[in-house]
Amino acid sequence: MTLPVAPASTVPAPMGRGTLSRQLVVRTTALVALVTIALSLFTALAIFQILQNQLDDRLQSAASRPDRFVGSNPPTGGSDPAGSGLIRIDAAGGQFLVSSQPEGLTAAGTAMLLSLDASRAPVTMRLPEVGLYRVLVQEREVREVIVTTVVALPYREVTTPMTSLLMMAGLLTLVAIVLSFVGARRVVERSLRPLTRLATTAHQVSNLPLDSGEGHVPIRVAPADADPASEVGQVGLAFNHMLDNVEHALAARHRSETKVRRFVADASHELRNPLASIRGYAELTRRGSEELPNDAAHALGRIEAESERMSALVQDLLLLARLDSEPTLDLQPTDLTAIVLNAVSDARAASADHTWALDLPEDVVMARADANRLHQVVANLLANARTHTPPGTRVETALSRVGDWAAISVTDDGPGVPAEIQDTVFERFTRADASRVRQAGGSSTGLGLAIVAAVVNAHGGEVALDSRPGYTRFTIRVPLA
Ligand SMILES: Nc1ncnc2c1ncn2[C@@H]1O[C@H](COP(=O)(O)OP(=O)(O)O)[C@@H](O)[C@H]1O
Ligand SMILES: [Mg+2]
C-alpha cells in the first residue's frame, strides 16, 4: 500500500508549442502579412499602370509634334536638348529624316527600332548599349510620301519610381508584420491571462487530497476571473459553482461517514459490557459447580470461546472506528528496538511450537510513533504468523533503517497468504476461507491487518506484503524520529 502522491502537473507556458495564444498570434500575424502584401502589390500595379500610361501619353505627344530637325542621310545624331533621352527617328523611303537620339544608340539599335511594325500600341524593348525603352512607331503621309516616325523614351521613368515604391512597400510590409506580431502577442496574452489563472486554479484543486478529511475545497477562482460578462469569466463562474457543488457533496459524504463511524464506535462500546457479563457468568458457572454434565461443559466452553472472540472483535472494531474518526496518535520519539523485543517475547510465551528469531541492529532505532499502537501492530503481525502457520514454523522479526524510515518486517516460512486474498488482505474482514480459519483456532476476525494498515497509515508510513508458499514477509515503515 503506497501513499497517494499528487501528479506533478504543470500549466503549459502561455506561448508554448501548440498553445491557443501561440496559434492566435501566428494566425493574426499571417493574416496581417497577407493583407499587407496583397495591398502593396495592388497599389504597385496601379501606380505602374499610371506611370506607363503617362509615358505613353508623352510618346504620343512627341510623335505628333512636327519634325524639328530634318537632317541628311545618314543620321548625324545630336542629343535631345531637354536631356530626357528621347529618341526620334523619321524615315521615309529609306531616307533618314533624323530628329533626335541620345549618344550611344548604335546602328544596330537604330535598325531594331526601324524594323518595328507601325502599330498603335507602344512596346517596351531593350536596345543595345542604352537599355530599356518604350517605343512608339507611327506612319504618316506627308506630301504623298509615307513617313515612319519612331519615338522612344527611356523606360527608367517607369522602373526607377517603381523600384523605390516596391522597396518602400516591402519595408512597410515588414514593419506591419513586426508590429502586428508584437501587438497580437500583447493582446492575446492579456486576454488569455485569466484562462491561464483558471488552469492554475484547476491544477491546484486537482492536487488537493479530497479523498480524506472533511472535503473542504479552499480554492476558488478569483472574482475578477469569474465575471459572467466575458467568456473566460463564464468558465470561471461555472468552475466555482462546480467547486461549491463538489464541496457540498464531499461534506455530505463526510457527515454520513462520521455518523456511521460514530454508530460503530458506540455500538462496539455498548457491546463491551454485556460481553463482559456473559464471560463473567460463564466463569462463575464453571467455578460454582464441581461436576457439570458433559454437554453442558462443552456448551460452557463454546460460550466462553465465542464471547472471547466477540470481545476481541468488538475491541478491534472500536479501535478501527477511533482510528477512522480522528487518528489521535500520541506521536513521541519511540524506541522501536524495545517494542520489537517485547512483542517477540510475548509471542514466544504464547507459542513454544514456533521458532522465534530476531534480527536487530546494533544501535537503538528511534521513530516518531505511538508506542502502544505500534506494539499492537507488531503483535498483530506476530499473532498472524503464529495462528496462520503450522507448528514448527520459523518466524523472524527484523528491525532496520531504510533511508529516513524505520522498517519492521515479520517473515515466516509457513504456507503463505492465499493468493486470492493478497490484494485485499489489508482491508477489513478479509481472511482465508472458512476451513483454514477453523484450523487457526476460530479466533479469526479479519480485522488484524486492517488495524495494522490503519495505524501505520496514521503514522504516515507504509505497509507491504510479499508472500508465496514457504515465504511470507509483512513489512511496515514509519518515519524515523
Ligand atoms: N503470516 C501469515 N501466513 C499466512 N496467512 C496469513 C498470515 N497473516 C495473515 N494471513 C492471512 O490474512 C488473513 C487476514 O489476517 P488478519 O487481518 O490478521 O485477520 P485474522 O488474523 O483475524 O484472520 C488471515 O485470515 C490469513 O488468511
Ligand atoms: Mg490476525
XYZ file of C-alpha atoms and ligand atoms in Angstrom, residues 380 383-384 387-388 448-449, ligand 2:
8
model
C -0.926 -8.451 15.254
C -0.171 -13.313 16.076
C -0.854 -13.932 12.390
C -2.104 -18.593 14.135
C -1.952 -18.921 10.334
C -5.921 -7.642 12.444
C -4.213 -6.462 9.255
Mg -4.846 -11.619 12.587
